[in-house]
CSV table of C-alpha atoms in Angstrom, one decimal:
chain,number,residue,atom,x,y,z
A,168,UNK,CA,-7.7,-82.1,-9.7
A,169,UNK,CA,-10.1,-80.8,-11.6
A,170,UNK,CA,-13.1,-82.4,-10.3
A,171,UNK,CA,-12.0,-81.8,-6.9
A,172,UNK,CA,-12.0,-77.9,-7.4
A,173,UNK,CA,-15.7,-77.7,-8.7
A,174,UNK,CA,-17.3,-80.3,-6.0
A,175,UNK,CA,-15.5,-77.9,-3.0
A,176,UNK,CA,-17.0,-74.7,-5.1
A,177,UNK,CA,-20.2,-76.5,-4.8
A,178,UNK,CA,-20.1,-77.2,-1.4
A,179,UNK,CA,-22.5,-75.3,1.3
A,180,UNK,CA,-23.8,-75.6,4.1
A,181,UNK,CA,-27.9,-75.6,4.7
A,182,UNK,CA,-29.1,-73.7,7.9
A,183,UNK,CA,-32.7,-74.1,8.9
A,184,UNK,CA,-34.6,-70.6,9.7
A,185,UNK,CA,-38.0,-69.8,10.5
A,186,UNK,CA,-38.4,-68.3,7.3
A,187,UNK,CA,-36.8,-72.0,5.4
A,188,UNK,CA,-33.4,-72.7,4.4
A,189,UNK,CA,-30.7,-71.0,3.1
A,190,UNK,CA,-28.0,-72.2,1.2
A,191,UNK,CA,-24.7,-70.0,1.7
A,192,UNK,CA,-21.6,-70.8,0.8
A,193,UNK,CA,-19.1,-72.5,2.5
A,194,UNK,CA,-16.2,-71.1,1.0
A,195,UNK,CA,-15.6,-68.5,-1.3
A,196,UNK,CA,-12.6,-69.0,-4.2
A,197,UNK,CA,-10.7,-67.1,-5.8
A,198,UNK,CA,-10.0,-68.0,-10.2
A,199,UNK,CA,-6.0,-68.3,-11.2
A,200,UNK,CA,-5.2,-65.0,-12.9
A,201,UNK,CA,-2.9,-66.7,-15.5
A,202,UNK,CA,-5.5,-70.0,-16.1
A,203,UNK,CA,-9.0,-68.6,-14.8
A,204,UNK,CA,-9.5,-72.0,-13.0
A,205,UNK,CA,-10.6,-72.2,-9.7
A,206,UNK,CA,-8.2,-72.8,-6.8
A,207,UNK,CA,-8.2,-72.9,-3.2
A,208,UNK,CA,-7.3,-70.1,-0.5
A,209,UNK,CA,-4.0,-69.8,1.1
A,210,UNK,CA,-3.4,-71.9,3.4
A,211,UNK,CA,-2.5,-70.9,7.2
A,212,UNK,CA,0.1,-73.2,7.3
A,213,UNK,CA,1.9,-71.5,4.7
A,214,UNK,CA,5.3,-69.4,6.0
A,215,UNK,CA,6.3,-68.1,2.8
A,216,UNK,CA,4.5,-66.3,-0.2
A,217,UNK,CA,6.6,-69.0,-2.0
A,218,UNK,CA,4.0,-71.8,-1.0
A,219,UNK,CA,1.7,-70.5,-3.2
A,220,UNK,CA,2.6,-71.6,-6.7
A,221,UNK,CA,0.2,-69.1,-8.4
A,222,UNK,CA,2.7,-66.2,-6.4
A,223,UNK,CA,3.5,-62.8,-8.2
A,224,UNK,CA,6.3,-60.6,-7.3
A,225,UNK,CA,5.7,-57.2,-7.6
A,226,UNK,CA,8.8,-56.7,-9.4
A,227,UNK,CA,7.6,-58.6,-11.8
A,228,UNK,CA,4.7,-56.2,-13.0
A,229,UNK,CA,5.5,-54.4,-16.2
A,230,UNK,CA,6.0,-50.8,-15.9
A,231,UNK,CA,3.0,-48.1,-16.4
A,232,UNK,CA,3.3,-45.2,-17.3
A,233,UNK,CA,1.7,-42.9,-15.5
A,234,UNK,CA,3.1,-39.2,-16.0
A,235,UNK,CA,4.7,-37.7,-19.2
A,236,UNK,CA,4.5,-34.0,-18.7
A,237,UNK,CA,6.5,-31.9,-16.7
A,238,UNK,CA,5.2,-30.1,-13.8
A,239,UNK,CA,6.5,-27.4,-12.0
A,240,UNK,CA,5.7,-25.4,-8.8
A,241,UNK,CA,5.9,-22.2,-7.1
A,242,UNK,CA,9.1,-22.0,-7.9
A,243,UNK,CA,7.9,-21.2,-11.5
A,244,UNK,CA,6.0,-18.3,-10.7
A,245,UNK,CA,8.6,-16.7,-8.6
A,246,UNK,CA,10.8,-17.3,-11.6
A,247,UNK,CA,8.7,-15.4,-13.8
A,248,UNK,CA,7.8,-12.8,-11.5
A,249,UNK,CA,12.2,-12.1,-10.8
A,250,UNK,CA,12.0,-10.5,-15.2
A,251,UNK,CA,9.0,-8.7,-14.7
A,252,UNK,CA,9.9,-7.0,-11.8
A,253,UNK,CA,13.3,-6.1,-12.4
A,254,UNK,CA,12.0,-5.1,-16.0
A,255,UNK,CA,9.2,-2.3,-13.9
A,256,UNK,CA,12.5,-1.0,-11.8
A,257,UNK,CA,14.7,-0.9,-14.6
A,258,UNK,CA,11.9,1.3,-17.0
A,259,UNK,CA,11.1,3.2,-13.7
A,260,UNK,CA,15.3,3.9,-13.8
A,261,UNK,CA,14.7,6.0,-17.1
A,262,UNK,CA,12.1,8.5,-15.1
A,263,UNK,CA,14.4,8.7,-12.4
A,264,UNK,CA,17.5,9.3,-15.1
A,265,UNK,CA,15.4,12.1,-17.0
A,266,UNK,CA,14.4,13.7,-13.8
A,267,UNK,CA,17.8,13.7,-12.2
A,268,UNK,CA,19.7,15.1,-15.5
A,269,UNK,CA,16.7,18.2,-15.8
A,270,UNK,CA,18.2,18.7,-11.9
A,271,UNK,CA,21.6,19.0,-13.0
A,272,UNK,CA,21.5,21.2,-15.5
A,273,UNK,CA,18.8,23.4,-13.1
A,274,UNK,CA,21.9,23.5,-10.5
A,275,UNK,CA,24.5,23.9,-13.1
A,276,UNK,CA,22.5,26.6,-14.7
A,277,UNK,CA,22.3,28.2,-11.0
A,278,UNK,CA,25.8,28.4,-10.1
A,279,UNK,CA,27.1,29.7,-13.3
A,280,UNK,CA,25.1,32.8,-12.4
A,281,UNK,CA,27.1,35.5,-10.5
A,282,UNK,CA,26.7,35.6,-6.7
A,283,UNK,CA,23.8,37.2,-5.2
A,284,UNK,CA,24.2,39.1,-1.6
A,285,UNK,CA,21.7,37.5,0.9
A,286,UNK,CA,18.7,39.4,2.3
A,287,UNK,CA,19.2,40.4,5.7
A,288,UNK,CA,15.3,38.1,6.4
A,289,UNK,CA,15.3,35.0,4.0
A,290,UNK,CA,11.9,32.5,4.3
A,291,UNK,CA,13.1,29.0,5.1
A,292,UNK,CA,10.3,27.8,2.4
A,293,UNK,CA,11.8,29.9,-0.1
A,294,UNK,CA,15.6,28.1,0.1
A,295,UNK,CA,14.0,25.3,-2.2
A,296,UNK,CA,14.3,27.4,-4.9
A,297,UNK,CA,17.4,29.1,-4.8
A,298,UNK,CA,19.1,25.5,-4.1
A,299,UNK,CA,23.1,25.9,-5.1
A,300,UNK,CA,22.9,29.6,-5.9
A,301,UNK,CA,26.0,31.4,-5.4
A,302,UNK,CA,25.8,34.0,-2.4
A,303,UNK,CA,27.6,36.4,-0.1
A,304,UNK,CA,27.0,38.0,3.4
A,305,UNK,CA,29.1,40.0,6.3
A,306,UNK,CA,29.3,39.7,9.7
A,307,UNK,CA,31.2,38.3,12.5
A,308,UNK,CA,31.7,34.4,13.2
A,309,UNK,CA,30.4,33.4,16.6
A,310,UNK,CA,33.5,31.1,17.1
A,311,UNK,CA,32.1,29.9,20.6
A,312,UNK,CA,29.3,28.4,19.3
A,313,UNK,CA,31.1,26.5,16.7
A,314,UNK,CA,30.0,22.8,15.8
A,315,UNK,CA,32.3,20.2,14.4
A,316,UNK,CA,30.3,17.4,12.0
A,317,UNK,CA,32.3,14.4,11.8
A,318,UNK,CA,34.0,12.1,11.3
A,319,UNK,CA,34.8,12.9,7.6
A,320,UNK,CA,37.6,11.4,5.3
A,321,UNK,CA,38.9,14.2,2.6
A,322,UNK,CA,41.8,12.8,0.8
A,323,UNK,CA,42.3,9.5,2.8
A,324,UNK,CA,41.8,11.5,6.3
A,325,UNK,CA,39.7,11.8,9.7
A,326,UNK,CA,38.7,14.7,10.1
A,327,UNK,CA,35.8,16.7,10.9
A,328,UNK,CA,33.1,19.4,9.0
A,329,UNK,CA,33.3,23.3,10.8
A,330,UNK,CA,29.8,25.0,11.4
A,331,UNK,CA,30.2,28.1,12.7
A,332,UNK,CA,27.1,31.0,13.2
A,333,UNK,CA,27.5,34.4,11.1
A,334,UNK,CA,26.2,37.2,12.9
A,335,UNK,CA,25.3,39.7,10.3
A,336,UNK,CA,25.3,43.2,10.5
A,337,UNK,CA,22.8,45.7,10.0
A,338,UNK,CA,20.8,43.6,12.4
A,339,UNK,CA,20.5,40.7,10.1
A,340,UNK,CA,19.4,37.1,10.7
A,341,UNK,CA,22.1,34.5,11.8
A,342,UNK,CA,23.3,32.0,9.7
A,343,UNK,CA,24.8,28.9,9.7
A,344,UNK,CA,28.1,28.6,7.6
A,345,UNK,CA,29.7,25.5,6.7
A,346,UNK,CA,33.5,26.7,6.9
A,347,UNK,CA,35.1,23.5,5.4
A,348,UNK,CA,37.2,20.0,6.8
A,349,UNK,CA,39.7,20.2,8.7
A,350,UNK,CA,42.1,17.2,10.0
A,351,UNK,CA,41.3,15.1,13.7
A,352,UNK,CA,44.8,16.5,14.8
A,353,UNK,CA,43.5,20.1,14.7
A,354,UNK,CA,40.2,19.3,16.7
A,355,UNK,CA,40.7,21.9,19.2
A,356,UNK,CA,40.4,25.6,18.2
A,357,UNK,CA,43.9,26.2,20.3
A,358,UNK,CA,45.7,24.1,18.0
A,359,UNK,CA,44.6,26.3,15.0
A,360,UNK,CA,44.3,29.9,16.0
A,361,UNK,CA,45.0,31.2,12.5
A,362,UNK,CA,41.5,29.4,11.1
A,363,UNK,CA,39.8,32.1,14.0
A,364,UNK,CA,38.9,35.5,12.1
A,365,UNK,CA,38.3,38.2,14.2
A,366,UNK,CA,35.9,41.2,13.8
A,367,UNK,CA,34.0,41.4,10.2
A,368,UNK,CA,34.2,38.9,7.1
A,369,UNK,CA,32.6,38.4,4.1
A,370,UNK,CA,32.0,35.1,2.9
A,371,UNK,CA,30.8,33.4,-0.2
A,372,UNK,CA,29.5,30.1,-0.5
A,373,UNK,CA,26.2,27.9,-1.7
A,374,UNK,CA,22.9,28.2,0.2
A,375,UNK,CA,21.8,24.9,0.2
A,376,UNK,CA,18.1,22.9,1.2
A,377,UNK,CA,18.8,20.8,4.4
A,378,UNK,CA,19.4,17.3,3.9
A,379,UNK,CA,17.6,14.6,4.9
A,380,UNK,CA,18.6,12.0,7.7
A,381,UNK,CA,19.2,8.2,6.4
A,382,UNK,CA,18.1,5.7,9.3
A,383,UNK,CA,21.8,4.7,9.9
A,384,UNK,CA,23.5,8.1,10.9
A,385,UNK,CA,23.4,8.1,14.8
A,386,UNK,CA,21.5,11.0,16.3
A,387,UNK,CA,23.2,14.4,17.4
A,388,UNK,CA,24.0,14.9,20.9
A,389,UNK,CA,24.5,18.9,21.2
A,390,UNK,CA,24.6,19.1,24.9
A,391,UNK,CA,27.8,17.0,24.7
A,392,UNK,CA,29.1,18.4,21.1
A,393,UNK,CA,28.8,15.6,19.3
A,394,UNK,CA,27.5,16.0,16.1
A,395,UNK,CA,26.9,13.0,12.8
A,396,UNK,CA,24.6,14.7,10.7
A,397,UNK,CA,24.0,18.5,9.4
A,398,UNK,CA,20.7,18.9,10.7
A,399,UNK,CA,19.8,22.7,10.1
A,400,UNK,CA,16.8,22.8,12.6
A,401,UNK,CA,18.5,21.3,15.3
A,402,UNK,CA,21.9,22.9,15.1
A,403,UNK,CA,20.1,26.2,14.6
A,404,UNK,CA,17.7,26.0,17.7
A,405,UNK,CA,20.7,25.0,19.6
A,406,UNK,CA,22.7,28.0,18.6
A,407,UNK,CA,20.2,30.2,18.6
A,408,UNK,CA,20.4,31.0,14.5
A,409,UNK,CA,17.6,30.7,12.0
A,410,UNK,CA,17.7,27.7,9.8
A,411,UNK,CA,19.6,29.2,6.7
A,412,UNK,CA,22.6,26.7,6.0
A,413,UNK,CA,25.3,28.2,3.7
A,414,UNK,CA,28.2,25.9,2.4
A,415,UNK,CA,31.8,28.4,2.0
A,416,UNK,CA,33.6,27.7,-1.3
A,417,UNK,CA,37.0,28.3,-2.1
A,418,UNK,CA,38.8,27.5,-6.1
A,419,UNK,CA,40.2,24.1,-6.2
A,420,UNK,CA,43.8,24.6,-5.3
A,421,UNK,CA,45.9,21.6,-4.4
A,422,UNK,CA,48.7,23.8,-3.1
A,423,UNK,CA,46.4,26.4,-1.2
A,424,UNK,CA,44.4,23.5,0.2
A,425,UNK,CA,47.6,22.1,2.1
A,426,UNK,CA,48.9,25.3,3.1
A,427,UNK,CA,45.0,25.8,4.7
A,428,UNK,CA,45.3,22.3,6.2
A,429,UNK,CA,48.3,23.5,7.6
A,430,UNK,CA,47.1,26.8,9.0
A,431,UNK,CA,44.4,24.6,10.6
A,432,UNK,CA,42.1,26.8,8.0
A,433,UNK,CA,39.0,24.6,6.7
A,434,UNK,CA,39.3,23.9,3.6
A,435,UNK,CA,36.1,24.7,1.7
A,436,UNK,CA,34.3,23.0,-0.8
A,437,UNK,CA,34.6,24.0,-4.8
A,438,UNK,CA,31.6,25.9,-6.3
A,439,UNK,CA,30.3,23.0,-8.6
A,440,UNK,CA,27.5,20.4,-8.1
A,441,UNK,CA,28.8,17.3,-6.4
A,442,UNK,CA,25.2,15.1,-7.0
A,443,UNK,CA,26.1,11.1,-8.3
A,444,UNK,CA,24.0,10.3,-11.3
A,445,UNK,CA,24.3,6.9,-11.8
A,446,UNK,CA,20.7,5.6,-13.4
A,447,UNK,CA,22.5,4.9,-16.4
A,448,UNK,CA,24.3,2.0,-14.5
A,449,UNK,CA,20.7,1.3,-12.7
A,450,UNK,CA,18.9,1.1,-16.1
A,451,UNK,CA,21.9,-1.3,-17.9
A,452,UNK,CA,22.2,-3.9,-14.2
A,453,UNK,CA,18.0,-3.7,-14.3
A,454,UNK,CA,17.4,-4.8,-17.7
A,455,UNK,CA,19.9,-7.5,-18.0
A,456,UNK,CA,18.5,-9.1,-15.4
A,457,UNK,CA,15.4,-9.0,-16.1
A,458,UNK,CA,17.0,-10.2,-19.8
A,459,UNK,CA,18.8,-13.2,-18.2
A,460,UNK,CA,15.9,-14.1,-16.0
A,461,UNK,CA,13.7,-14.6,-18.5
A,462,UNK,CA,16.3,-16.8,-20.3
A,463,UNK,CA,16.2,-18.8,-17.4
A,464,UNK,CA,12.4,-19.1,-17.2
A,465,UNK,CA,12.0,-20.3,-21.0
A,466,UNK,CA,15.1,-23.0,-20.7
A,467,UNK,CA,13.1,-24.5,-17.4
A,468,UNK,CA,9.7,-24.6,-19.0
A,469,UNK,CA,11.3,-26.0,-22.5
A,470,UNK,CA,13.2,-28.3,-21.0
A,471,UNK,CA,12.2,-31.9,-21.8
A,472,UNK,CA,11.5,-34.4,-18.4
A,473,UNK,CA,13.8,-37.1,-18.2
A,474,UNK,CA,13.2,-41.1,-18.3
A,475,UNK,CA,13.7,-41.1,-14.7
A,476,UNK,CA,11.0,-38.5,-13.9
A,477,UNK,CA,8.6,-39.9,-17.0
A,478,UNK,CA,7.8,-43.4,-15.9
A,479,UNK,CA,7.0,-44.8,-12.6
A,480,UNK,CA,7.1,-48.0,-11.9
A,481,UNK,CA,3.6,-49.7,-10.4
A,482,UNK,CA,2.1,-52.5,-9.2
A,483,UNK,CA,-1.8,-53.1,-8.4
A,484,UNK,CA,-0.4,-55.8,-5.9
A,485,UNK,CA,1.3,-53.2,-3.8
């Protein structure tokens, strides 16, 4: 057998050229990767890799191993990025916290002070700064231009905000006076004729900065008396008044504020500052995420790969 392998290696075949002869072979074989000796090409016959005796399953290639580390991907950096953000909002929290506490105690300050009476001209530009002080004017309500904000829920019910002009006398600017709620059943003014001064009053309330509009209140329709949202320009170009928006206060009374809702008088708001301060709640929720985020991010980048992941199995016949 032997023999016979190294007399077909040495076989060729001669081909005559104008240049001479060359010699190429006739066959090229391949060397047994377990023996090294020569053997002979598959034949064509064959129907089965089980015809060739020299035949290596792939399963039967020892393992390589070909990764030991772990790798991760973008999930990572996202991962890292979730502590250090909510780390920035929750130290950004404290400014807001000191900020909103030196308000406070600015309002508080303000409405501990005794009432002031109001100018009979007051500059729209100037309101900023006399934001919850206490004041008082005169003058007459303009109850046929009065506007009705609403819905609002006081105590568990519908009902609705009453803005009513105060002409002032002495020919002094008209205001706009924010009488208090009253319930949906006492919508119309006929149903509550004893919440409908006639001739002079004085009232006393906060002057307050106008609001500003969050993108989900609907928009006012005046021309069909439907209003959502205190807006102090429009409600005073559509009335005719300047933009001077004065909230009436009353002493928090549980009985008088039934007998009012009775009446169908509006019950008005208590003289203190209703502002929700809760960047103390911000900065605690902030930081402990950011805290158990980053828990998170070292237990995924500490965590050791497992066999499965670690070896691959390979074959240089595949």
């Amino acid at each position: 057998m032997k023999s016979q392998f190294a007399s077909l290696r040495l076989l060729s075949l001669t081909r005559s050229t104008a240049f001479g002869s060359i010699r190429r072979p006739l066959i090229r074989l391949r060397s047994c990767p377990k023996c090294g000796e020569p053997w002979p090409p598959r034949r064509r016959y064959a129907h089965t890799p089980a015809d060739d005796p020299h035949f290596e399953s792939i399963l039967d290639t020892p393992p390589i191993l070909v990764k030991q580390g772990q790798q991760h991907g973008a999930g990572l950096i996202v991962l890292i990025l979730i502590p250090a953000i909510a780390f920035g909002l929750g130290t950004w929290q404290i400014f807001r916290l000191r900020w909103k506490t030196e308000m406070l105690a600015k309002f508080e300050d303000r409405i501990l002070r005794p009432p002031l009476p109001l100018p009979p001209r007051i500059d729209p530009d100037a309101i900023k700064d006399f934001d919850y002080r206490r004041v008082y004017a005169t003058g007459v309500f303009r109850h046929d231009q009065e506007m009705l904000i609403g819905p609002r829920v006081h105590d568990g019910k519908d009902g609705y905000l009453v803005v009513t002009p105060l002409q002032r006398e002495d020919n002094g600017s008209t205001i706009l006076v924010n009488r208090g709620w009253i319930p949906k059943k006492l919508k119309r003014q006929i149903d509550r004729k004893d919440g409908l001064p006639m001739g002079p009053v004085t009232i006393e309330g906060l002057l307050r900065e106008p609001w500003k509009k969050n993108m989900f209140t609907p928009n006012n329709k005046p021309e069909m008396g439907e209003f959502y949202f205190p807006d102090v320009e429009e409600m005073a170009g559509f009335t005719g008044s300047d933009p001077i928006w004065v909230e009436e206060t009353m002493q928090p009374d549980l009985v008088k504020a039934y007998d009012r809702e009775a009446a169908g008088i509006p019950i008005g708001r208590p003289a203190e500052v209703n502002l929700r301060n809760n960047h103390t709640q911000y900065i605690f929720t902030w930081y402990a995420l950011s805290a158990a985020t980053a828990i998170m991010f070292w237990m995924v980048v500490k965590k050791p790969p497992s066999d499965v992941a670690r070896r691959v199995r390979q074959s240089r016949e595949w």
